[in-house]
Amino acid sequence: MVSIHLGSINSFILDNVTYDIKHLEKFPQTIEYLGNKISIDTIKIGNPTEVIIRDENTEDREYEVFYFDFFSDNSQIPLMMNITGNDGVWIDKNGNKYYIRDYYPEATKKIHPPRYYQTDLTIELFNDLSEEQIIPTKMKINGYSTTKYIDEMVEISLEES
């Protein structure tokens, strides 16, 4: 018999939610996802195109990080992208916050077990095969990750049955 202590479980939840981006309208443009406000602050059209996203960190935010793709009107294939900057908050089991810009890499040593809430992203959308400007018109959220603290002991038998 082996005893295993489970302190937390990290899960990925599939989701398929698509939002329109109105690149000709004023920014920021705000969308709501799982009760949380996500703001597309700016889009600088070019090749690459720069997109800045802010995801508010509320006390009861259901997810830590959401996973997404951008699309243009003329393609069913996601645009190529590179995350060039990010920021976020580490939160421990007791709710204490540690800002990544202030504590990384020491944060992972101090915080046990850590949860990382992504808050700011800078993204480049690009096309290596064309000089055309990249104009994102849709953002599709594919899912999100979340951590649950469970603090349970599980016993597993190693005997053959």
N, CA, C and O of each residue as an XYZ file, in Angstrom:
644
protein
N       0.848     -1.177      0.000
C       0.000      0.000      0.000
C       0.896      1.244      0.000
O       1.869      1.332      0.750
N       0.544      2.182     -0.848
C       1.271      3.445     -0.939
C       0.294      4.573     -0.628
O      -0.822      4.595     -1.145
N       0.717      5.506      0.218
C      -0.093      6.684      0.519
C       0.461      7.871     -0.266
O       1.665      8.127     -0.269
N      -0.440      8.584     -0.927
C      -0.057      9.754     -1.719
C      -0.849     10.953     -1.209
O      -2.069     10.891     -1.056
N      -0.134     12.041     -0.950
C      -0.794     13.278     -0.538
C      -1.017     14.149     -1.773
O      -0.067     14.507     -2.468
N      -2.277     14.486     -2.040
C      -2.632     15.370     -3.151
C      -2.931     16.745     -2.576
O      -3.915     16.928     -1.860
N      -2.079     17.708     -2.892
C      -2.282     19.066     -2.402
C      -3.163     19.890     -3.314
O      -3.938     20.731     -2.858
N      -3.038     19.639     -4.616
C      -3.834     20.395     -5.578
C      -3.928     19.614     -6.879
O      -3.131     18.716     -7.151
N      -4.922     19.980     -7.671
C      -5.110     19.382     -8.991
C      -5.238     20.510     -9.997
O      -6.048     21.420     -9.819
N      -4.436     20.452    -11.057
C      -4.510     21.429    -12.132
C      -5.255     20.792    -13.291
O      -4.919     19.688    -13.719
N      -6.264     21.483    -13.800
C      -7.103     20.948    -14.878
C      -7.128     21.906    -16.055
O      -6.995     23.120    -15.901
N      -7.301     21.324    -17.239
C      -7.568     22.105    -18.443
C      -9.004     21.825    -18.842
O      -9.394     20.671    -19.020
N      -9.783     22.877    -18.981
C     -11.191     22.756    -19.337
C     -11.362     23.232    -20.775
O     -11.045     24.375    -21.104
N     -11.871     22.339    -21.632
C     -12.138     22.715    -23.021
C     -13.325     23.656    -23.088
O     -14.301     23.505    -22.352
N     -13.227     24.620    -23.972
C     -14.298     25.576    -24.188
C     -14.149     26.077    -25.615
O     -13.040     26.098    -26.149
N     -15.222     26.472    -26.223
C     -15.167     27.029    -27.576
C     -16.040     28.261    -27.620
O     -17.246     28.171    -27.847
N     -15.430     29.406    -27.405
C     -16.163     30.664    -27.420
C     -15.435     31.597    -28.381
O     -14.223     31.782    -28.274
N     -16.172     32.181    -29.315
C     -15.571     33.074    -30.302
C     -16.136     34.478    -30.128
O     -17.340     34.667    -29.955
N     -15.240     35.452    -30.177
C     -15.611     36.861    -30.051
C     -15.172     37.607    -31.302
O     -14.101     37.344    -31.848
N     -16.002     38.535    -31.752
C     -15.639     39.386    -32.883
C     -14.738     40.512    -32.413
O     -14.924     41.071    -31.332
N     -13.759     40.834    -33.245
C     -12.898     42.000    -33.014
C     -13.229     43.009    -34.108
O     -13.152     42.698    -35.297
N     -13.591     44.192    -33.703
C     -13.950     45.241    -34.657
C     -12.764     46.186    -34.793
O     -12.692     47.212    -34.116
N     -11.828     45.826    -35.681
C     -10.561     46.553    -35.765
C     -10.726     47.997    -36.221
O      -9.816     48.804    -36.036
N     -11.866     48.337    -36.813
C     -12.083     49.719    -37.239
C     -12.736     50.570    -36.153
O     -12.852     51.786    -36.303
N     -13.162     49.938    -35.065
C     -13.776     50.674    -33.960
C     -12.728     51.027    -32.906
O     -11.585     50.574    -32.959
N     -13.154     51.844    -31.955
C     -12.269     52.347    -30.911
C     -11.834     51.237    -29.944
O     -12.596     50.316    -29.648
N     -10.606     51.348    -29.468
C     -10.083     50.434    -28.454
C      -9.937     51.194    -27.150
O      -9.737     52.408    -27.193
N     -10.024     50.560    -26.004
C     -10.113     49.119    -25.795
C     -11.500     48.576    -26.120
O     -12.502     49.287    -26.050
N     -11.527     47.288    -26.477
C     -12.773     46.548    -26.660
C     -12.794     45.464    -25.587
O     -11.829     44.720    -25.416
N     -13.907     45.389    -24.871
C     -13.997     44.481    -23.732
C     -14.950     43.341    -24.046
O     -16.025     43.541    -24.611
N     -14.533     42.147    -23.668
C     -15.389     40.974    -23.773
C     -15.544     40.396    -22.368
O     -14.742     40.684    -21.480
N     -16.563     39.593    -22.174
C     -16.742     38.936    -20.887
C     -16.572     37.444    -21.091
O     -17.165     36.848    -21.990
N     -15.738     36.846    -20.224
C     -15.496     35.414    -20.284
C     -15.580     34.845    -18.877
O     -14.803     35.229    -18.002
N     -16.511     33.938    -18.656
C     -16.741     33.303    -17.352
C     -16.885     34.340    -16.234
O     -16.360     34.163    -15.135
N     -17.598     35.415    -16.535
C     -17.844     36.455    -15.546
C     -16.693     37.421    -15.336
O     -16.753     38.268    -14.444
N     -15.646     37.310    -16.143
C     -14.460     38.158    -16.003
C     -14.319     39.045    -17.248
O     -14.647     38.626    -18.358
N     -13.836     40.253    -17.053
C     -13.648     41.164    -18.179
C     -12.243     41.019    -18.762
O     -11.242     41.119    -18.053
N     -12.199     40.783    -20.068
C     -10.944     40.727    -20.815
C     -10.979     41.890    -21.794
O     -11.940     42.058    -22.545
N      -9.926     42.683    -21.777
C      -9.868     43.870    -22.619
C      -8.797     43.711    -23.694
O      -7.638     43.424    -23.397
N      -9.198     43.901    -24.929
C      -8.219     44.026    -26.011
C      -7.923     45.515    -26.067
O      -8.691     46.298    -26.626
N      -6.789     45.894    -25.475
C      -6.469     47.316    -25.306
C      -6.102     47.999    -26.609
O      -6.604     49.082    -26.911
N      -5.229     47.373    -27.379
C      -4.810     47.966    -28.645
C      -4.525     46.875    -29.659
O      -4.174     45.747    -29.315
N      -4.687     47.250    -30.918
C      -4.232     46.431    -32.041
C      -3.535     47.385    -32.988
O      -4.149     48.313    -33.514
N      -2.237     47.152    -33.205
C      -1.455     47.942    -34.161
C      -1.260     47.084    -35.397
O      -0.438     46.168    -35.413
N      -2.037     47.398    -36.443
C      -2.055     46.602    -37.668
C      -0.725     46.729    -38.403
O      -0.175     47.823    -38.531
N      -0.224     45.611    -38.878
C       1.012     45.557    -39.658
C       1.331     44.101    -39.950
O       0.441     43.251    -39.941
N       2.577     43.819    -40.205
C       3.055     42.439    -40.309
C       4.460     42.422    -39.734
O       5.428     42.563    -40.482
N       4.599     42.254    -38.417
C       3.586     41.700    -37.516
C       2.586     42.740    -37.022
O       2.840     43.943    -37.062
N       1.450     42.245    -36.559
C       0.437     43.051    -35.883
C       0.610     42.841    -34.390
O       0.748     41.707    -33.931
N       0.604     43.939    -33.623
C       0.753     43.835    -32.178
C      -0.613     43.942    -31.511
O      -1.402     44.831    -31.830
N      -0.884     43.020    -30.573
C      -2.137     43.012    -29.820
C      -1.779     43.029    -28.334
O      -0.934     42.260    -27.877
N      -2.436     43.916    -27.592
C      -2.242     43.967    -26.141
C      -3.563     43.617    -25.474
O      -4.596     44.230    -25.741
N      -3.505     42.606    -24.593
C      -4.685     42.107    -23.889
C      -4.467     42.280    -22.389
O      -3.383     42.011    -21.872
N      -5.507     42.730    -21.701
C      -5.491     42.828    -20.241
C      -6.648     41.975    -19.721
O      -7.779     42.078    -20.198
N      -6.346     41.146    -18.753
C      -7.323     40.244    -18.160
C      -7.377     40.559    -16.673
O      -6.432     40.259    -15.943
N      -8.469     41.161    -16.218
C      -8.527     41.596    -14.825
C      -8.397     40.416    -13.878
O      -8.892     39.323    -14.155
N      -7.729     40.648    -12.766
C      -7.524     39.608    -11.763
C      -8.488     39.851    -10.615
O      -8.181     40.589     -9.678
N      -9.653     39.227    -10.695
C     -10.643     39.381     -9.635
C     -10.480     38.264     -8.610
O      -9.896     37.221     -8.906
N     -10.990     38.483     -7.427
C     -10.853     37.508     -6.340
C     -11.480     36.157     -6.684
O     -10.983     35.113     -6.259
N     -12.551     36.176     -7.439
C     -13.268     34.930     -7.708
C     -13.126     34.471     -9.163
O     -14.000     33.779     -9.684
N     -12.043     34.851     -9.805
C     -11.837     34.454    -11.199
C     -11.746     32.935    -11.293
O     -10.954     32.311    -10.586
N     -12.543     32.351    -12.150
C     -12.652     30.893    -12.253
C     -11.415     30.237    -12.868
O     -11.134     29.072    -12.588
N     -10.697     30.950    -13.676
C      -9.555     30.381    -14.403
C      -8.287     31.138    -14.059
O      -8.323     32.260    -13.555
N      -7.157     30.490    -14.347
C      -5.869     31.155    -14.169
C      -5.361     31.717    -15.496
O      -4.926     32.865    -15.576
N      -5.427     30.893    -16.522
C      -4.960     31.279    -17.852
C      -5.986     30.780    -18.864
O      -6.459     29.648    -18.760
N      -6.333     31.616    -19.842
C      -7.175     31.126    -20.931
C      -6.305     30.952    -22.175
O      -5.331     31.677    -22.377
N      -6.681     29.970    -23.009
C      -5.915     29.623    -24.212
C      -6.741     30.009    -25.429
O      -7.939     29.731    -25.487
N      -6.103     30.649    -26.397
C      -6.859     31.298    -27.462
C      -6.096     31.290    -28.781
O      -4.901     31.000    -28.835
N      -6.824     31.616    -29.832
C      -6.271     31.829    -31.166
C      -6.943     33.054    -31.757
O      -8.046     33.429    -31.359
N      -6.259     33.675    -32.717
C      -6.839     34.766    -33.503
C      -7.046     34.281    -34.923
O      -6.301     33.440    -35.425
N      -8.078     34.829    -35.568
C      -8.393     34.492    -36.950
C      -8.626     35.766    -37.740
O      -9.002     36.794    -37.177
N      -8.404     35.699    -39.036
C      -8.767     36.796    -39.927
C      -9.990     36.347    -40.712
O     -10.360     35.173    -40.685
N     -10.624     37.298    -41.419
C     -11.845     36.976    -42.164
C     -11.618     35.949    -43.263
O     -12.520     35.174    -43.581
N     -10.442     35.935    -43.838
C     -10.215     35.105    -45.020
C      -9.574     33.755    -44.709
O      -8.999     33.135    -45.605
N      -9.658     33.279    -43.455
C      -9.004     32.021    -43.137
C      -9.692     31.295    -41.978
O     -10.133     31.910    -41.007
N      -9.767     29.985    -42.110
C     -10.253     29.131    -41.026
C      -9.095     28.648    -40.160
O      -9.301     28.012    -39.126
N      -7.871     28.958    -40.595
C      -6.667     28.546    -39.888
C      -6.253     29.671    -38.933
O      -6.237     30.836    -39.331
N      -5.917     29.340    -37.676
C      -5.503     30.394    -36.745
C      -4.273     31.145    -37.260
O      -3.405     30.572    -37.920
N      -4.221     32.433    -36.943
C      -3.055     33.244    -37.298
C      -1.856     32.791    -36.472
O      -2.007     32.379    -35.322
N      -0.668     32.871    -37.062
C       0.549     32.552    -36.317
C       0.767     33.657    -35.297
O       0.572     34.836    -35.592
N       1.173     33.265    -34.094
C       1.389     34.294    -33.078
C       2.558     33.941    -32.184
O       2.955     32.785    -32.038
N       3.085     34.992    -31.597
C       4.202     34.883    -30.674
C       3.896     35.798    -29.489
O       3.605     36.980    -29.670
N       3.963     35.252    -28.287
C       3.754     36.074    -27.088
C       5.084     36.729    -26.756
O       6.056     36.045    -26.436
N       5.126     38.054    -26.831
C       6.374     38.787    -26.617
C       6.476     39.405    -25.234
O       7.541     39.882    -24.840
N       5.375     39.399    -24.498
C       5.401     39.930    -23.138
C       4.205     39.428    -22.367
O       3.118     39.262    -22.919
N       4.414     39.186    -21.072
C       3.282     38.803    -20.234
C       3.550     39.239    -18.808
O       4.691     39.465    -18.407
N       2.490     39.348    -18.071
C       2.585     39.692    -16.664
C       1.451     38.960    -15.954
O       0.484     38.526    -16.580
N       1.586     38.835    -14.658
C       0.565     38.146    -13.910
C       0.815     38.204    -12.430
O       1.687     38.928    -11.950
N       0.032     37.427    -11.717
C       0.076     37.413    -10.267
C       0.163     35.969     -9.795
O      -0.601     35.115    -10.243
N       1.099     35.701     -8.884
C       1.141     34.414     -8.187
C       0.267     34.572     -6.954
O       0.367     35.574     -6.246
N      -0.589     33.592     -6.691
C      -1.427     33.624     -5.495
C      -1.255     32.302     -4.770
O      -1.371     31.230     -5.365
N      -0.976     32.394     -3.470
C      -0.793     31.163     -2.704
C      -2.138     30.670     -2.158
O      -3.178     31.295     -2.365
N      -2.088     29.561     -1.474
C      -3.282     28.900     -0.943
C      -4.058     29.795      0.024
O      -5.271     29.642      0.172
N      -3.370     30.725      0.678
C      -4.004     31.620      1.642
C      -4.494     32.933      1.032
O      -5.013     33.794      1.742
N      -4.328     33.088     -0.291
C      -4.800     34.290     -0.970
C      -3.787     35.417     -1.037
O      -4.130     36.504     -1.501
N      -2.545     35.207     -0.590
C      -1.517     36.242     -0.679
C      -1.072     36.396     -2.122
O      -0.876     35.405     -2.825
N      -0.910     37.656     -2.572
C      -0.544     37.940     -3.958
C       0.925     38.317     -4.053
O       1.463     39.026     -3.202
N       1.560     37.823     -5.114
C       2.943     38.152     -5.427
C       2.994     38.477     -6.910
O       2.699     37.623     -7.746
N       3.365     39.702     -7.239
C       3.388     40.109     -8.641
C       4.636     39.562     -9.309
O       5.745     39.699     -8.793
N       4.443     38.947    -10.453
C       5.530     38.257    -11.143
C       6.685     39.211    -11.451
O       7.850     38.822    -11.370
N       6.373     40.433    -11.796
C       7.440     41.389    -12.151
C       8.318     41.729    -10.946
O       9.461     42.156    -11.114
N       7.790     41.541     -9.729
C       8.541     41.846     -8.513
C       9.236     40.641     -7.904
O      10.263     40.803     -7.245
N       8.712     39.440     -8.101
C       9.184     38.282     -7.361
C       9.761     37.143     -8.191
O      10.390     36.249     -7.624
N       9.584     37.135     -9.451
C      10.060     36.008    -10.255
C      11.569     36.053    -10.349
O      12.081     37.147    -10.588
N      12.347     34.981    -10.188
C      11.950     33.580    -10.032
C      11.808     33.126     -8.585
O      11.505     31.957     -8.348
N      12.016     34.001     -7.615
C      11.922     33.595     -6.218
C      10.510     33.186     -5.821
O      10.332     32.439     -4.859
N       9.509     33.661     -6.545
C       8.117     33.409     -6.170
C       7.801     31.931     -6.066
O       7.113     31.516     -5.134
N       8.280     31.139     -6.985
C       7.943     29.724     -6.963
C       8.576     29.005     -5.776
O       8.102     27.944     -5.369
N       9.636     29.572     -5.225
C      10.252     28.976     -4.039
C       9.495     29.371     -2.772
O       9.395     28.573     -1.840
N       8.954     30.607     -2.728
C       8.262     31.121     -1.555
C       6.803     30.669     -1.481
O       6.265     30.470     -0.392
N       6.179     30.512     -2.622
C       4.746     30.250     -2.676
C       4.529     28.757     -2.878
O       4.993     28.167     -3.853
N       3.809     28.161     -1.927
C       3.560     26.734     -2.069
C       2.144     26.423     -1.656
O       1.770     26.769     -0.535
N       1.358     25.815     -2.451
C       1.520     25.645     -3.900
C       1.075     26.917     -4.628
O       0.099     27.549     -4.223
N       1.766     27.288     -5.677
C       1.428     28.533     -6.374
C       0.323     28.355     -7.408
O       0.147     27.282     -7.985
N      -0.411     29.433     -7.623
C      -1.352     29.536     -8.742
C      -0.947     30.787     -9.485
O      -0.781     31.845     -8.879
N      -0.785     30.681    -10.792
C      -0.382     31.832    -11.595
C      -1.571     32.341    -12.392
O      -2.120     31.621    -13.226
N      -1.971     33.584    -12.135
C      -3.057     34.232    -12.858
C      -2.459     35.202    -13.878
O      -1.862     36.214    -13.510
N      -2.622     34.889    -15.137
C      -2.138     35.759    -16.206
C      -3.011     37.006    -16.270
O      -4.238     36.914    -16.213
N      -2.373     38.187    -16.390
C      -3.142     39.431    -16.433
C      -2.891     40.267    -17.676
O      -3.826     40.883    -18.186
N      -1.673     40.313    -18.181
C      -1.336     41.155    -19.331
C      -0.561     40.346    -20.361
O       0.333     39.572    -20.019
N      -0.915     40.536    -21.618
C      -0.221     39.853    -22.712
C       0.066     40.827    -23.842
O      -0.776     41.657    -24.186
N       1.240     40.723    -24.408
C       1.572     41.411    -25.646
C       1.862     40.324    -26.669
O       2.694     39.446    -26.442
N       1.167     40.393    -27.793
C       1.212     39.326    -28.787
C       1.544     39.914    -30.149
O       1.075     40.995    -30.506
N       2.358     39.188    -30.902
C       2.608     39.519    -32.307
C       1.913     38.480    -33.166
O       2.100     37.277    -32.980
N       1.114     38.952    -34.103
C       0.502     38.096    -35.115
C       1.278     38.328    -36.396
O       1.507     39.473    -36.786
N       1.683     37.256    -37.053
C       2.543     37.430    -38.223
C       2.262     36.392    -39.291
O       1.595     35.385    -39.052
N       2.795     36.668    -40.493
C       2.719     35.755    -41.622
C       4.062     35.804    -42.327
O       4.402     36.804    -42.958
N       4.821     34.727    -42.219
C       6.137     34.664    -42.860
C       6.057     34.523    -44.369
O       7.047     34.749    -45.065
N       4.889     34.153    -44.886
C       4.758     33.865    -46.316
C       4.209     35.031    -47.113
O       4.072     34.932    -48.332
N       3.894     36.130    -46.453
C       3.285     37.261    -47.146
C       3.714     38.569    -46.497
O       4.075     38.608    -45.321
N       3.670     39.625    -47.273
C       3.944     40.973    -46.762
C       2.661     41.686    -46.342
O       2.710     42.790    -45.800
N       1.507     41.051    -46.592
C       0.222     41.673    -46.273
C       0.084     41.937    -44.787
O       0.624     41.209    -43.955
N      -0.659     43.005    -44.469
C      -0.946     43.303    -43.073
C      -1.843     42.212    -42.482
O      -2.679     41.629    -43.172
N      -1.648     41.957    -41.205
C      -2.439     40.966    -40.494
C      -3.563     41.707    -39.775
O      -3.309     42.574    -38.939
N      -4.812     41.358    -40.106
C      -5.965     42.018    -39.487
C      -6.807     40.959    -38.776
O      -7.579     40.245    -39.416
N      -6.658     40.856    -37.446
C      -7.470     39.884    -36.710
C      -8.913     40.363    -36.609
O      -9.169     41.526    -36.298
N      -9.849     39.463    -36.871
C     -11.271     39.814    -36.797
C     -12.026     38.955    -35.787
O     -13.170     39.252    -35.443
N     -11.378     37.886    -35.311
C     -12.003     37.016    -34.314
C     -10.954     36.513    -33.329
O      -9.803     36.267    -33.690
N     -11.377     36.368    -32.084
C     -10.560     35.720    -31.069
C     -11.378     34.544    -30.548
O     -12.506     34.709    -30.081
N     -10.787     33.356    -30.636
C     -11.470     32.150    -30.167
C     -10.771     31.639    -28.917
O      -9.579     31.335    -28.942
N     -11.520     31.545    -27.822
C     -10.987     30.957    -26.595
C     -11.263     29.460    -26.660
O     -12.410     29.027    -26.770
N     -10.183     28.677    -26.589
C     -10.268     27.219    -26.710
C     -10.493     26.528    -25.372
O     -10.968     25.393    -25.325
N     -10.154     27.211    -24.288
C     -10.295     26.626    -22.965
C      -9.476     27.393    -21.956
O      -8.944     28.465    -22.245
N      -9.381     26.827    -20.764
C      -8.657     27.501    -19.686
C      -8.113     26.480    -18.710
O      -8.531     25.322    -18.694
N      -7.169     26.932    -17.895
C      -6.635     26.075    -16.832
C      -7.060     26.634    -15.482
O      -7.241     27.840    -15.311
N      -7.211     25.726    -14.536
C      -7.594     26.102    -13.191
C      -6.977     25.106    -12.208
O      -6.738     23.947    -12.548
N      -6.729     25.565    -11.008
C      -6.169     24.719     -9.953
C      -7.134     24.690     -8.781
O      -7.668     25.721     -8.374
N      -7.348     23.511     -8.251
C      -8.185     23.345     -7.064
C      -7.314     22.760     -5.960
O      -6.591     21.789     -6.180
N      -7.385     23.354     -4.773
C      -6.692     22.819     -3.607
C      -7.587     21.763     -2.968
O      -8.748     22.031     -2.656
N      -7.042     20.557     -2.773
C      -7.881     19.487     -2.241
C      -7.349     18.907     -0.930
O      -8.140     18.472     -0.093
N      -6.049     18.889     -0.736
C      -5.421     18.419      0.502
C      -6.012     17.085      0.976
O      -6.620     17.002      2.043
N      -5.817     16.044      0.153
C      -6.342     14.718      0.470
C      -5.240     13.670      0.420
O      -4.261     13.797     -0.316
N      -5.431     12.626      1.231
C      -4.557     11.455      1.195
C      -5.280     10.363      0.428
O      -6.466     10.116      0.648
N      -4.554      9.707     -0.480
C      -5.109      8.611     -1.264
C      -4.205      7.409     -1.066
O      -2.981      7.517     -1.143
N      -4.818      6.264     -0.812
C      -4.038      5.045     -0.665
C      -4.238      4.164     -1.888
O      -5.363      3.932     -2.332
N      -3.129      3.680     -2.421
C      -3.150      2.854     -3.622
C      -2.492      1.519     -3.305
O      -1.379      1.462     -2.783
N      -3.198      0.464     -3.629
C      -2.664     -0.869     -3.397
C      -1.744     -1.256     -4.564
O      -2.080     -1.049     -5.730
N      -0.602     -1.810     -4.234
C       0.349     -2.243     -5.260
C       0.279     -3.756     -5.497
O       1.070     -4.301     -6.267
N      -0.659     -4.427     -4.842
C      -0.799     -5.868     -4.993
C      -1.530     -6.185     -6.299
O      -2.427     -5.452     -6.715
N      -1.137     -7.276     -6.931
C      -1.825     -7.724     -8.137
C      -3.132     -8.379     -7.747
O      -3.220     -9.049     -6.718
N      -4.139     -8.185     -8.565
C      -5.422     -8.813     -8.258
C      -5.723     -9.949     -9.176
O      -6.769    -10.585     -9.050
